[in-house]
Every structure is written in C-alpha cells, then in structure tokens.
Short mmCIF file of C-alpha atoms in Angstrom, two decimals:
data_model
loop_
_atom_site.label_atom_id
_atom_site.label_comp_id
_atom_site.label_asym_id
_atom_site.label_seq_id
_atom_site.Cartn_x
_atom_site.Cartn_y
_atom_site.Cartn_z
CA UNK N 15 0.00 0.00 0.00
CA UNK N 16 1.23 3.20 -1.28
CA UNK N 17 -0.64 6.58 -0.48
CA UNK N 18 2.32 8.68 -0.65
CA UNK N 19 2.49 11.39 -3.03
CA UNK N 20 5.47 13.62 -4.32
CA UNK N 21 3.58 16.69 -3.98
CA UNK N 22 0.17 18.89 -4.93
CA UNK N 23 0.33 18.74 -8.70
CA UNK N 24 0.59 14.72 -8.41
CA UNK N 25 -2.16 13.97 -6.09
CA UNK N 26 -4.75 16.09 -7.96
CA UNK N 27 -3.61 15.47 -11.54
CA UNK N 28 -6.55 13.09 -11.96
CA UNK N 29 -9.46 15.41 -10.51
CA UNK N 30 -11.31 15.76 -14.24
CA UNK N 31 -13.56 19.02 -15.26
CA UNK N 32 -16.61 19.03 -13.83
CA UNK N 33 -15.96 17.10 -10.25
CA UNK N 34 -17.46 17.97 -6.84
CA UNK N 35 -15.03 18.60 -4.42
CA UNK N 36 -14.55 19.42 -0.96
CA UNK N 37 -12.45 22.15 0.83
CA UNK N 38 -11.38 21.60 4.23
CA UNK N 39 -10.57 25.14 6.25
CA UNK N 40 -12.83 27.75 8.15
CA UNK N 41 -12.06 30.96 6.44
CA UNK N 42 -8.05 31.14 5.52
CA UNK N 43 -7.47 28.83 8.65
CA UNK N 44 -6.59 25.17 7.78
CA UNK N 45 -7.20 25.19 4.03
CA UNK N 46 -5.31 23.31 1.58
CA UNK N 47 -3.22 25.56 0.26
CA UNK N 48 -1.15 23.73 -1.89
CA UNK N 49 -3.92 21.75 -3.63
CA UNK N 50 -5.54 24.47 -4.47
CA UNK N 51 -2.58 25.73 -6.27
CA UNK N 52 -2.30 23.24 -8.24
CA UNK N 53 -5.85 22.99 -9.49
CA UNK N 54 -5.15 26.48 -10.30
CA UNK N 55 -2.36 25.60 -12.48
CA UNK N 56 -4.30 22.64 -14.00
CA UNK N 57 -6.95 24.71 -14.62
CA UNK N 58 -9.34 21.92 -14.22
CA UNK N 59 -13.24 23.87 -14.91
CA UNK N 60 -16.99 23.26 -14.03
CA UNK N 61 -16.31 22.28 -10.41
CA UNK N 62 -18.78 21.83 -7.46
CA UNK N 63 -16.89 23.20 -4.83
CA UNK N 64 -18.26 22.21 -0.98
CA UNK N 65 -16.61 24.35 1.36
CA UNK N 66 -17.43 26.66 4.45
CA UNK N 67 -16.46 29.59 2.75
CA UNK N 68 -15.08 30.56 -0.87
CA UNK N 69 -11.71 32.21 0.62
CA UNK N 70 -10.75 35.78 -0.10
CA UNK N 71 -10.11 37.68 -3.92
CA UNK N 72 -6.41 36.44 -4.20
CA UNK N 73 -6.37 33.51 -1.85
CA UNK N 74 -8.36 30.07 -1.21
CA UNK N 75 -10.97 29.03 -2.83
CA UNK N 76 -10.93 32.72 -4.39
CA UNK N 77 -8.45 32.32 -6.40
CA UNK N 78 -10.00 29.49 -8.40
CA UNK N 79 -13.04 31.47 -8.55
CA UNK N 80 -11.21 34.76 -10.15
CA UNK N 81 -9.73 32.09 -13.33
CA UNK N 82 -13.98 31.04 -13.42
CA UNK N 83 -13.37 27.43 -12.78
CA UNK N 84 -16.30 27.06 -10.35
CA UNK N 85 -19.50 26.40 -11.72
CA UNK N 86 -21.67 26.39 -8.42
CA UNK N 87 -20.24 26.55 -4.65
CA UNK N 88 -21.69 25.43 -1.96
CA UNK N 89 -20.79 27.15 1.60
CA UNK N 90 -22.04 28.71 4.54
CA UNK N 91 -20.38 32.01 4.52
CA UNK N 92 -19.28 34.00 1.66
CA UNK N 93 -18.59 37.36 2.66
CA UNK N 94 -15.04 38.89 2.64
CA UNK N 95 -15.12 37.95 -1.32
CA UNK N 96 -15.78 41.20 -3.75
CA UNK N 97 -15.20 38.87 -7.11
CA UNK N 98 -17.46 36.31 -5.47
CA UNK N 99 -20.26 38.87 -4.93
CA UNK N 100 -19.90 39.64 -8.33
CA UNK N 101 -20.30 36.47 -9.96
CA UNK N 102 -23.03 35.66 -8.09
CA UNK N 103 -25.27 38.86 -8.75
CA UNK N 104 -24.37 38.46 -12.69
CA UNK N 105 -25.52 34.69 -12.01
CA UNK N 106 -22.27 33.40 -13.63
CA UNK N 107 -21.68 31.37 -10.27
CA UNK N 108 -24.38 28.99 -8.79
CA UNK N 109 -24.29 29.23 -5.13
CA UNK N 110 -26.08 27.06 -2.44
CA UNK N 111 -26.25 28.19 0.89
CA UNK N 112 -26.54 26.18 3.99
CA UNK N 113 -26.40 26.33 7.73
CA UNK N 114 -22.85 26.23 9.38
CA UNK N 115 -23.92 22.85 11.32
CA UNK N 116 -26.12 21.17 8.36
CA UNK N 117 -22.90 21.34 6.11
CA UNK N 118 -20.63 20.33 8.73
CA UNK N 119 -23.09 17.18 9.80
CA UNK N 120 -24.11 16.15 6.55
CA UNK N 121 -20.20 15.72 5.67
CA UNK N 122 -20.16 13.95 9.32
CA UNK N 123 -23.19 11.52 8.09
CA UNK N 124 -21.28 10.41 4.87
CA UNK N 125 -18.59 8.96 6.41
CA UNK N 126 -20.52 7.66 8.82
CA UNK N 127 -22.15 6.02 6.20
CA UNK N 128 -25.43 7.53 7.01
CA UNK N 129 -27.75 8.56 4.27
CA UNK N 130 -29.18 11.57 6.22
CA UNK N 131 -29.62 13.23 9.34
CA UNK N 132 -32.21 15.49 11.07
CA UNK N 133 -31.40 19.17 12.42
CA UNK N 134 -33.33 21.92 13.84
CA UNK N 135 -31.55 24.78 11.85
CA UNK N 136 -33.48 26.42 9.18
CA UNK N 137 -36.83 25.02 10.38
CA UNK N 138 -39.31 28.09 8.81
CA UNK N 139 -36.63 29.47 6.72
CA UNK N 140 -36.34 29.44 3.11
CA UNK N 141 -33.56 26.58 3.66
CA UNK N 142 -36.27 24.65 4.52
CA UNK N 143 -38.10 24.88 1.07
CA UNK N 144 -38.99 21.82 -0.49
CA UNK N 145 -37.41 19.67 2.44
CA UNK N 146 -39.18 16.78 4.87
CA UNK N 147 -39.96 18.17 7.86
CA UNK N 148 -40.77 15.76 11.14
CA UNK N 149 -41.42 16.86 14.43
CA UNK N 150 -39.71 14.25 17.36
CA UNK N 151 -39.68 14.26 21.01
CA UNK N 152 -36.49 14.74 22.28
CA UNK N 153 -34.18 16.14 24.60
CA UNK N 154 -36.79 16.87 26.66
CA UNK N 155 -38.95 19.28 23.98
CA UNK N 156 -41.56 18.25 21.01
CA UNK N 157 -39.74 20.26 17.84
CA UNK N 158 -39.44 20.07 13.91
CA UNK N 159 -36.56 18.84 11.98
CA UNK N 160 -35.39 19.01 8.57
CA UNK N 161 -34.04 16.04 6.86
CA UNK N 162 -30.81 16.92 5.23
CA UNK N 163 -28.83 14.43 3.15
CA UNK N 164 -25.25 13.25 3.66
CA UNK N 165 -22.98 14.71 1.34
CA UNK N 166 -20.95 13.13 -1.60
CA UNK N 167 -18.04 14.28 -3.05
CA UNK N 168 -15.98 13.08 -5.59
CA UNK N 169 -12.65 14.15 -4.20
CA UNK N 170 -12.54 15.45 -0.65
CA UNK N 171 -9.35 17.64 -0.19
CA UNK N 172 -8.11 18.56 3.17
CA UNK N 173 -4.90 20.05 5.27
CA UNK N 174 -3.63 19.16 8.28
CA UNK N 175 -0.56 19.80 10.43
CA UNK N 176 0.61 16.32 10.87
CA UNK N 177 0.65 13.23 8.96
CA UNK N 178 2.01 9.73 8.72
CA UNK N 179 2.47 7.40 5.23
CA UNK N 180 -0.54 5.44 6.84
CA UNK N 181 -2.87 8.20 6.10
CA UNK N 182 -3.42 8.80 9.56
CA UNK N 183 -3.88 12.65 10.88
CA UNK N 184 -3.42 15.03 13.68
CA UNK N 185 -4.67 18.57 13.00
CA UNK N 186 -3.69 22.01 15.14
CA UNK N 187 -6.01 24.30 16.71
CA UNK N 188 -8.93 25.49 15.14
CA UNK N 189 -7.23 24.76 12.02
CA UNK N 190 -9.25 21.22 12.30
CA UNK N 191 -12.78 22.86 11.58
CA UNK N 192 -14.27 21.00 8.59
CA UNK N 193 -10.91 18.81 7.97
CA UNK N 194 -11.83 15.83 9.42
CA UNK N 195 -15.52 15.86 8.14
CA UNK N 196 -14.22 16.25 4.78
CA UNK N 197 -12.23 13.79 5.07
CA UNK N 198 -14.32 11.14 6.04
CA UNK N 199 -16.77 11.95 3.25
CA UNK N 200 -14.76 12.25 -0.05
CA UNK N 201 -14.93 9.38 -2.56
CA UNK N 202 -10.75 10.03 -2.45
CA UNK N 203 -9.46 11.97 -0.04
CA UNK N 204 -6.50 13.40 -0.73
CA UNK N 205 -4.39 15.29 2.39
CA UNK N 206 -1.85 17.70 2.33
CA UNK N 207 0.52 17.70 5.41
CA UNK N 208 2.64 19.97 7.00
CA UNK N 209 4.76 17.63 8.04
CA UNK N 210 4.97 13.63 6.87
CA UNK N 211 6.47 11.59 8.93
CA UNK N 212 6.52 7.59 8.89
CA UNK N 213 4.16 5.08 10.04
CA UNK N 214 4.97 4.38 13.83
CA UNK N 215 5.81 8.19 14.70
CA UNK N 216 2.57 9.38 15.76
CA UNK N 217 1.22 8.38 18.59
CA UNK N 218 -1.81 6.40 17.88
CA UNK N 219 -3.97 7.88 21.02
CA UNK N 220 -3.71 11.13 19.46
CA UNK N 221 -5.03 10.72 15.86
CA UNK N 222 -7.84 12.62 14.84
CA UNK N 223 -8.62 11.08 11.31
CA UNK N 224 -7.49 7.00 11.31
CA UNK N 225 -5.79 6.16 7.86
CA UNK N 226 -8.74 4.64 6.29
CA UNK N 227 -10.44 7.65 5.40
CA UNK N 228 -7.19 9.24 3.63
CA UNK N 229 -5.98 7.51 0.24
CA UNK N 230 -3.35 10.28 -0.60
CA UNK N 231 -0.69 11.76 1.22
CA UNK N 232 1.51 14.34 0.83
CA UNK N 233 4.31 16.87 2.52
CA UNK N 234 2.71 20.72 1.33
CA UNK N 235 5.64 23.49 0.93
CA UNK N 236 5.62 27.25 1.57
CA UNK N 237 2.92 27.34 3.81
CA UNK N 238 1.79 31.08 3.82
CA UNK N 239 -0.89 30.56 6.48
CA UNK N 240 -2.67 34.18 5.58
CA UNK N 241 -4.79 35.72 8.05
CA UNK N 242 -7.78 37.10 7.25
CA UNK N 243 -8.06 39.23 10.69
CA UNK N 244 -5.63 40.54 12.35
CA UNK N 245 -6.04 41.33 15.73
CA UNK N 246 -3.74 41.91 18.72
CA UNK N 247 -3.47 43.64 22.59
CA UNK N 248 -0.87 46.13 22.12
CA UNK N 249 2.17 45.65 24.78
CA UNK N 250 2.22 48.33 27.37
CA UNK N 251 5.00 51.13 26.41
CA UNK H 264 -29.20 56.10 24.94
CA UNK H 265 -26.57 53.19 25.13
CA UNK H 266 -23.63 52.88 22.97
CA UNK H 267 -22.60 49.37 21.53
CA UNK H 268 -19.73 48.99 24.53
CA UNK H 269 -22.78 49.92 27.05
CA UNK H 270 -25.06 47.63 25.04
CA UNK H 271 -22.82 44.77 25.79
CA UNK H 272 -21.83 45.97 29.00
CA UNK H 273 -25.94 45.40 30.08
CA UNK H 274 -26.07 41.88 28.10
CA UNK H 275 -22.76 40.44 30.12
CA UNK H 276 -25.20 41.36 33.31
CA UNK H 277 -27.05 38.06 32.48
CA UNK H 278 -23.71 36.29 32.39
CA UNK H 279 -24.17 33.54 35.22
CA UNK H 280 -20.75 31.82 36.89
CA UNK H 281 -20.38 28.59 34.87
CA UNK H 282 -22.00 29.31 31.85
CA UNK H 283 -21.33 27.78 28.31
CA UNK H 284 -21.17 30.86 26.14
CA UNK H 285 -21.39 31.89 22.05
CA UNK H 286 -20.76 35.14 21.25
CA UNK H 287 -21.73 36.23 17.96
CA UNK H 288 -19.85 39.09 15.76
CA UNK H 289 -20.21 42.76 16.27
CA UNK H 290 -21.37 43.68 19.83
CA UNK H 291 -21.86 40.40 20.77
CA UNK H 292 -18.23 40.31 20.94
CA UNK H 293 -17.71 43.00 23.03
CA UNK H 294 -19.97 41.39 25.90
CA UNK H 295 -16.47 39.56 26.99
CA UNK H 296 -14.74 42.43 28.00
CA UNK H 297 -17.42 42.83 30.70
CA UNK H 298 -17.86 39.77 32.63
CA UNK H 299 -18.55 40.83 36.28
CA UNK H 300 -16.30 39.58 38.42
CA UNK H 301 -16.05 36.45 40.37
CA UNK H 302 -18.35 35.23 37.33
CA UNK H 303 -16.25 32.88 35.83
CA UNK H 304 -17.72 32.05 31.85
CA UNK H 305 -16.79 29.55 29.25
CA UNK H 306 -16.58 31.59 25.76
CA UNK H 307 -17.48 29.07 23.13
CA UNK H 308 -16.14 29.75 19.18
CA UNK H 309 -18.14 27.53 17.05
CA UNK H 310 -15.83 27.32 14.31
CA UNK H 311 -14.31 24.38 17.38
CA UNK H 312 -12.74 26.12 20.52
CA UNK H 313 -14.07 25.82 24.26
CA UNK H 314 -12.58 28.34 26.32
CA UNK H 315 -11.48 31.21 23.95
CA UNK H 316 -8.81 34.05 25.46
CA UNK H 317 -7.99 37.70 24.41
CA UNK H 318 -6.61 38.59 21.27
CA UNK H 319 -2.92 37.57 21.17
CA UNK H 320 -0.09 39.76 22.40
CA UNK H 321 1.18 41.63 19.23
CA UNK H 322 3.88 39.42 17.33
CA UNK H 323 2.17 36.42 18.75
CA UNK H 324 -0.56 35.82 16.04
CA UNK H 325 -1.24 31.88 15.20
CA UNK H 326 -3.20 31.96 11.33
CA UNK H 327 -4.22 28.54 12.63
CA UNK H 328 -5.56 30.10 16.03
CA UNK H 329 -8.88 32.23 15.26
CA UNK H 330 -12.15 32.97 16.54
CA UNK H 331 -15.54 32.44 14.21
CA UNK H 332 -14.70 36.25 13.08
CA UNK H 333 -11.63 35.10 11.61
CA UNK H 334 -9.92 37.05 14.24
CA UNK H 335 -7.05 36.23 16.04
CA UNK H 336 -6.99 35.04 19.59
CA UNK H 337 -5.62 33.00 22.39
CA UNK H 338 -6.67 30.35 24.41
CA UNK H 339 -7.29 30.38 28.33
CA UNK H 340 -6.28 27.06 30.50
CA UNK H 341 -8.28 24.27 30.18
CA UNK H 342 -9.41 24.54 26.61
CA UNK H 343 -10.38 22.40 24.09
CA UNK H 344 -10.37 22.16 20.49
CA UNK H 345 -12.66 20.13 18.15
CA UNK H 346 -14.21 20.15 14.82
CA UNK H 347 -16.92 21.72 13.11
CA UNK H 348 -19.64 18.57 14.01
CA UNK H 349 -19.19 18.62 17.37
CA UNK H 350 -19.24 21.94 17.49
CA UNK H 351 -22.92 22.55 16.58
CA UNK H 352 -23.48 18.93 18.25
CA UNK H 353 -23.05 20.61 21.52
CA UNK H 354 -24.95 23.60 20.51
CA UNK H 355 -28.16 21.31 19.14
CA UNK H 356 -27.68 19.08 21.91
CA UNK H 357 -28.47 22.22 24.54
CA UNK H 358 -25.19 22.42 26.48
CA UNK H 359 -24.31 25.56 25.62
CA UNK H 360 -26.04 28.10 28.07
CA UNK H 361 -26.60 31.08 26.12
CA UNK H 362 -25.85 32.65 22.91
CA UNK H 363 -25.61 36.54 21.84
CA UNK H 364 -25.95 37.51 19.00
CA UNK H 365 -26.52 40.52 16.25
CA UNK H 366 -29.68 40.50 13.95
CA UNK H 367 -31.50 42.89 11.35
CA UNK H 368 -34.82 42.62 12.55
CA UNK H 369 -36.84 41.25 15.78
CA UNK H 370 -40.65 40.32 15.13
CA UNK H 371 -42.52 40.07 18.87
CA UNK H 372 -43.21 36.90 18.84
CA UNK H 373 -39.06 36.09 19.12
CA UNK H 374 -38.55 35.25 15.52
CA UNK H 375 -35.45 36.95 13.64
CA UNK H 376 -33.68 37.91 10.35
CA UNK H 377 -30.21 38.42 10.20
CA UNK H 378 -28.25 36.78 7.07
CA UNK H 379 -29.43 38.09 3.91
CA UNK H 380 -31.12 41.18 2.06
CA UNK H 381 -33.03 40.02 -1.03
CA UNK H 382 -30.76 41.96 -4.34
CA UNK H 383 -28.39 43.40 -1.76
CA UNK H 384 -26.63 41.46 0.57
CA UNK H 385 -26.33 37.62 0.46
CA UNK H 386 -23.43 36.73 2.79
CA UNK H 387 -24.67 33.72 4.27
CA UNK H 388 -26.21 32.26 7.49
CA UNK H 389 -22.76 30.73 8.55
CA UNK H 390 -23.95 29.21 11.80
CA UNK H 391 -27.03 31.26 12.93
CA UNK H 392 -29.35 29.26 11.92
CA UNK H 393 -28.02 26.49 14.01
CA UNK H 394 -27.51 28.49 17.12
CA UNK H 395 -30.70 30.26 17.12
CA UNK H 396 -32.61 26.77 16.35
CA UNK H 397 -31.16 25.06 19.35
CA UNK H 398 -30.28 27.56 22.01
CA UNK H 399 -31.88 27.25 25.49
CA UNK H 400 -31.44 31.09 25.64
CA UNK H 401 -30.96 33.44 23.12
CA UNK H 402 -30.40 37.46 23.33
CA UNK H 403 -29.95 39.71 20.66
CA UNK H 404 -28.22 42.70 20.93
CA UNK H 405 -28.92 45.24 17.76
CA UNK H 406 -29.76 49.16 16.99
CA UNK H 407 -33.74 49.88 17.67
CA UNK H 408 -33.95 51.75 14.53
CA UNK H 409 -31.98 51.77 11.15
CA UNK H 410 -29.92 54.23 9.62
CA UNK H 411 -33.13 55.48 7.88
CA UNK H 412 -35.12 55.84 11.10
CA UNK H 413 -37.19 52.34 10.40
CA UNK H 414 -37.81 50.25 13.54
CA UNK H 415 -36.10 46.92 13.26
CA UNK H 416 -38.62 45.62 16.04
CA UNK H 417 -41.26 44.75 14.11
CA UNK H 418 -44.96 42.54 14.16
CA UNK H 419 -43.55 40.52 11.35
CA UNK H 420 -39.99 40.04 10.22
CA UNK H 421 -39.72 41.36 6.14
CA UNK H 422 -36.71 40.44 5.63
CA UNK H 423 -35.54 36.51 5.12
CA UNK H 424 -36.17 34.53 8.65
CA UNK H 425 -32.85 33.10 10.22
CA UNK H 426 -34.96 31.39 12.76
CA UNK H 427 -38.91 31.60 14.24
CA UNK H 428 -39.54 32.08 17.48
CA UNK H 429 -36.38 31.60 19.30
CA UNK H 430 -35.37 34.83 20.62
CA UNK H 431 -35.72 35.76 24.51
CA UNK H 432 -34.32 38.56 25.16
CA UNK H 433 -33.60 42.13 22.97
CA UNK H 434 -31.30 44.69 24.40
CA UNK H 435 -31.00 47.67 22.29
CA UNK H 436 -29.34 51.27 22.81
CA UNK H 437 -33.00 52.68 24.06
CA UNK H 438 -33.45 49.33 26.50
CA UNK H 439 -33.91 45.53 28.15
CA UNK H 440 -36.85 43.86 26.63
CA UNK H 441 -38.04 40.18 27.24
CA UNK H 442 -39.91 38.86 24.20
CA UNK H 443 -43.21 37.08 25.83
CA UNK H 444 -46.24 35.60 24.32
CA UNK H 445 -47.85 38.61 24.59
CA UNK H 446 -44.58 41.14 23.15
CA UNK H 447 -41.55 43.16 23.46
CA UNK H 448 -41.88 43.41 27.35
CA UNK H 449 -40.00 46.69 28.25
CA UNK H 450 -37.86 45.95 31.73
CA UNK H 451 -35.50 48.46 31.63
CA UNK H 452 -35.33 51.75 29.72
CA UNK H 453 -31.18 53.41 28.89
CA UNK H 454 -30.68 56.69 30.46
CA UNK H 455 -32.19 59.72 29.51
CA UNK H 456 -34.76 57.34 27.28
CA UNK H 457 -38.84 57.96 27.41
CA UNK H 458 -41.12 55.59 27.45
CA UNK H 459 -43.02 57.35 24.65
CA UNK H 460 -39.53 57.41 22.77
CA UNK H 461 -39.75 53.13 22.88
CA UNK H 462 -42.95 53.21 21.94
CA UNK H 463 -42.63 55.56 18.92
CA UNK H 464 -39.80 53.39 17.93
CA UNK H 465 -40.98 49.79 18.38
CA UNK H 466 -43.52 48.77 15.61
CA UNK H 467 -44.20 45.34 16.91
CA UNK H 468 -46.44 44.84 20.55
CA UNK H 469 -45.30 46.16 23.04
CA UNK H 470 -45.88 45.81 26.60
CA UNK H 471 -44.99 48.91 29.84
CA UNK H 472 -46.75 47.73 32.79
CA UNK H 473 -45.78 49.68 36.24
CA UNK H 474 -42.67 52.10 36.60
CA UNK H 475 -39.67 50.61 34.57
CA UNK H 476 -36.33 51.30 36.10
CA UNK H 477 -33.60 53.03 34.56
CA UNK H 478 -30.63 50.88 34.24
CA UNK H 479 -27.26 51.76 35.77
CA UNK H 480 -24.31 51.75 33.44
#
C-alpha cells in the first residue's frame, strides 16, 4: 500500500472538469493551500466546490473562482469575497447556501455512512423549502426537523498539520474545523501535510482522522498561512 | 441612549458563573470584556474552541488560532479544540447556556432575520441558523432603529427569517426587553430614554406595565 504522493500537482492530476469537491478550512485557517494551487495551475473547470467559505479575492478558494473554474459553490459564509459577490449577482456562479452545522453534519453523516440526518436549523426558513420536515420528542422538547442528506463528493481535499504514510492525521487548533468531516466523506481523499512523517511516529492515542479515510498523502511546501483578521493587545509602552 | 460597549456591557449582566457561552460578531463580541467579576464564563467559538482568550499579544498571532470572526486570539487554560460537528453537536444538543448575538430585525413573537437582504446582501447564514434553532437562551443585541429611522422591532420580520420564534431577550441602545407571548416586554429603559420614545420606535407589541427602572451603566 502506497498513499504517498510527491507533492500537490501529483495527487490532484486526476481530478477531471466538472468534479465535486470538498475544501477543508474555516475561512483562511486550515485550508489546503497547496492543492488548491495546483488545481489552479491545472486549470481543471466546471467544479462543485463544498466548502465553508469561498476564501478571499487572491487567496483560497478565491483564487480558483477569479480564473472562473467554479461552476456552483456550496458554503455557509461568503462574505469577505468582492469577485465572489460579483459572480453571483451576474448569475455566472451557482451558489447554495446552507447552515454552518447542516454542512458540517451532513459531511459527518457520509462517512458515517449515514444517508441523512435530522437538524433543527433552518426550520421556517427558506432553507427549509422543499425539504421533509418531522417533528420528534427529544431532549426533553416536542420540535421540527429538517431532513438533510449526507454529502458526496468526488474528491474530498483537506490540510492538516501532521501526517504519517498510513494516512493517519493530527490537525492544530482550530485549524481542524471541517478537515476531518471532509475527510471522512470524499470518494478520495486526498491530504496535504505539513509535516509527513513515517508510520509508527505518531502516537496512535492522538489521531484525529485513522488512515482509512485518507488515500493520498503528501508533505505541502511554503505554507503562507494568511490571516484574514488581524487582531492583537498592544504591549504596554 | 446606550452605545454598543454599554449595550454589551448590560447583556454580560445576564452572564451567570459557569456558563457555556457563544458570542456572535459585532457587539456580541464585546460582551467579553465585561464579565462581572467572580463570574467565571466559558466563551465558546463555534468554528471548534471551548474556552477562547484575548486577542494575542502583538507578534504572537497563530493563522491557525482564530475565533468564528476570523480574528485572532488566544486560548485560556483548560481549553479544548474540536471540529466543526461537534461543534454545533453541543450547541443542538443544549449544552451551551446562552448565545448573543446581532440580527437585522426582531418580530414580537421572538422570531429573527439576520443573514441576507433580497438583491443586496447575500453573505450567508454561517452558523445562525443552528444556534438560534437550538439555544436554550438566546439574546440579541442590535440598533432599535436603522440608519433610515425604520424600527427593526417589528410585528412581522420582512426580511428573510434566520430562525422563528427563538429569541428571549432584545437589548437595544434605548433598552432591556423580554420577548413574551404577549410582546416586546420593556424591563428596563437606557438613560435619559422615554417611554413614549420606545414606543414611537418599536412597531411590533409592546408591553410597559408599572414604573420601569432606569438601568445603571
């Protein structure tokens, strides 16, 4: 078993036009940076891109949006974005917008081989348009529910910050977000690393995502880690 | 008339020691820098932190480190980080103890619109919909009026719902108001605020029974 790959432009070179993928990361934080390089450079077109947000004009998910190779996007939170906004009003861009939770669940029920799942969120809403509704007893209150379907995605693409040849991976801080979701729910799920180390180094108790889930590996470069806000206590004089 | 610290200087009032707490953006935000003290609060981020800290000392910024604003921050002992599922698991499941948060408009029956204006603005729900569906308490801190002068506490919400019937408490910069079956219940009124000044402003029902009080800020 080989899942190792020698870098970005290897693991994706397969992903064909027209593919639904998903984005790990929660804004710029914990997004696969050099992936999505590389399907910039490949210049692969007509994706369905899953992702909590669509990144900023010249980074993430944005930059991918700028060379129009995103045919419909499907997110929770797309402000920050100016060619984004665009796109969308000139109805270029299909976008589908869902609850923070729903998305991050339905990715959840996919890999846990679940076909759907039931949440409160968006109950008499216009998310709830067209969509079962049930009402259950539970935790101790009679409510509605929406069914929501698990996600599938072709390829799921994630980061984290550690990584061993097994697939197995440790993420840092709130850099984890929708990594692990995402990775449990792609088709292929292809992970870029900041650091790959062999099988045996990590210490099993502290894995996040077990190996099975992950069938590409890979040690990213030049991490630039851009942050969207940047805010700070200034040091007394 | 409150200003947005004083606004969230009023909502961290209802802060209770051990408490499980989501702060929204905007003045919701702001409620942490006044937590009474010897009230000792969990600050919950939902994009998977329990126990957010301060922003970072300057040169000590982690990209991988940030709050549901994006912002940067810190984290106090004993917290814990998690992803995105678990995140709103605990916040459907009812363990966390009260969430703040901004919104648009306020109909009096608790049911609010805060994610999208119909040609204008479409940035998303990101994860109001989920909070406001599942938390045990909700307050909402916003402006009475908008820029034009229009109420934003309204009979019916106009704008696209985030959630129906959910929210329990308003505080605004002209006062405290429960949200009962019966309406916008005024409890407090802001300094140097009338009465008839509430009522001229609030379009939805509204209920004054006896003398309010006049908070202190």
């Amino acid at each position: 078993m080989n899942k190792v790959f020698e870098n970005a432009t290897a693991a994706v070179a397969d992903i064909p036009d027209g593919a639904t993928l998903m984005l790990g990361g929660f804004g710029l934080c914990g997004i696969p940076e050099n992936c999505i390089a590389a399907l910039v450079a490949k210049g692969v077109r007509g994706l369905t891109c899953i992702s909590n947000n669509a990144g900023v004009d010249d980074f993430g998910i944005g930059l991918m949006l700028k060379q129009r190779q995103v045919k419909k996007m499907i997110s929770s939170y797309v402000g920050e974005n100016a060619e984004f906004e665009r796109q969308l009003l000139s109805g270029e861009l299909e976008v589908e917008l869902i609850p923070q939770g729903t998305l991050a669940t339905r990715c959840m029920a996919a890999g846990y081989g679940m076909p759907a799942i039931f949440t409160p969120a968006g109950v008499g809403t216009e998310v709830a348009e067209g969509k079962e509704v049930r009402r259950f007893h539970f935790n101790g209150e009679e409510k509605d529910y929406l069914m929501e379907y698990a996600f599938e995605a072709d390829f799921a693409i994630v980061k984290a910050w550690k990584g061993d040849t097994q697939g197995n991976l440790i993420y840092k801080d709130t850099a984890r977000n929708f990594n692990p979701l995402m990775a449990m729910a792609g088709k292929l799920t292809i992970a870029e690393v900041e650091e790959l180390v062999p099988a045996g180094s990590l210490d099993p108790n502290a894995v996040h995502t077990p190996g099975i889930y992950v069938h590409r590996i890979f040690q990213g470069m030049n991490y630039e880690k851009r942050i969207e806000q940047r805010t700070v206590r200034k040091r007394d004089q | 008339m409150l200003d947005k610290n004083q606004i969230a200087r009023r909502i961290a009032k209802e802060l209770r020691d051990g408490m499980y707490v989501n702060l929204g953006i905007g003045i919701p935000t702001l409620v942490a820098n006044y937590i009474p003290d010897g009230v000792s609060v969990v600050l919950q981020s939902e994009n998977g932190l329990l126990g957010m800290g301060p922003f970072p000392w300057e040169g000590e910024e982690d990209p991988d480190l940030i709050n549901a604003g994006k912002q940067t921050i810190t984290t106090v002992p004993g917290s814990a980080f998690f992803d995105s599922a678990m995140s709103f698991g605990m916040i459907r499941a009812g363990k966390v103890d009260l969430t703040v948060l901004g919104a648009m408009e306020v109909a009096d029956n608790g049911d609010i619109a805060n994610w999208k204006i119909p040609g204008k603005m479409v940035k998303g729900m990101g994860g109001a919909m989920d909070l406001v569906a599942s938390a045990k308490n909700i307050i909402v801190a916003m402006q009475h009026v908008n820029k034009a002068g229009e109420s934003k506490r309204l009979s019916q919400c106009t704008l696209p719902m985030t959630g129906v019937r959910c929210v329990k408490k308003v505080v605004t910069e002209l006062g405290v108001f429960d949200i009962t079956d019966r309406g916008f219940e005024l409890r407090e009124l802001a300094p140097g605020v009338t009465v008839e000044e509430v009522k001229e402003k609030t379009a939805g029902r509204l209920v004054v029974e006896g003398e309010i009080p006049v908070m202190e800020v």
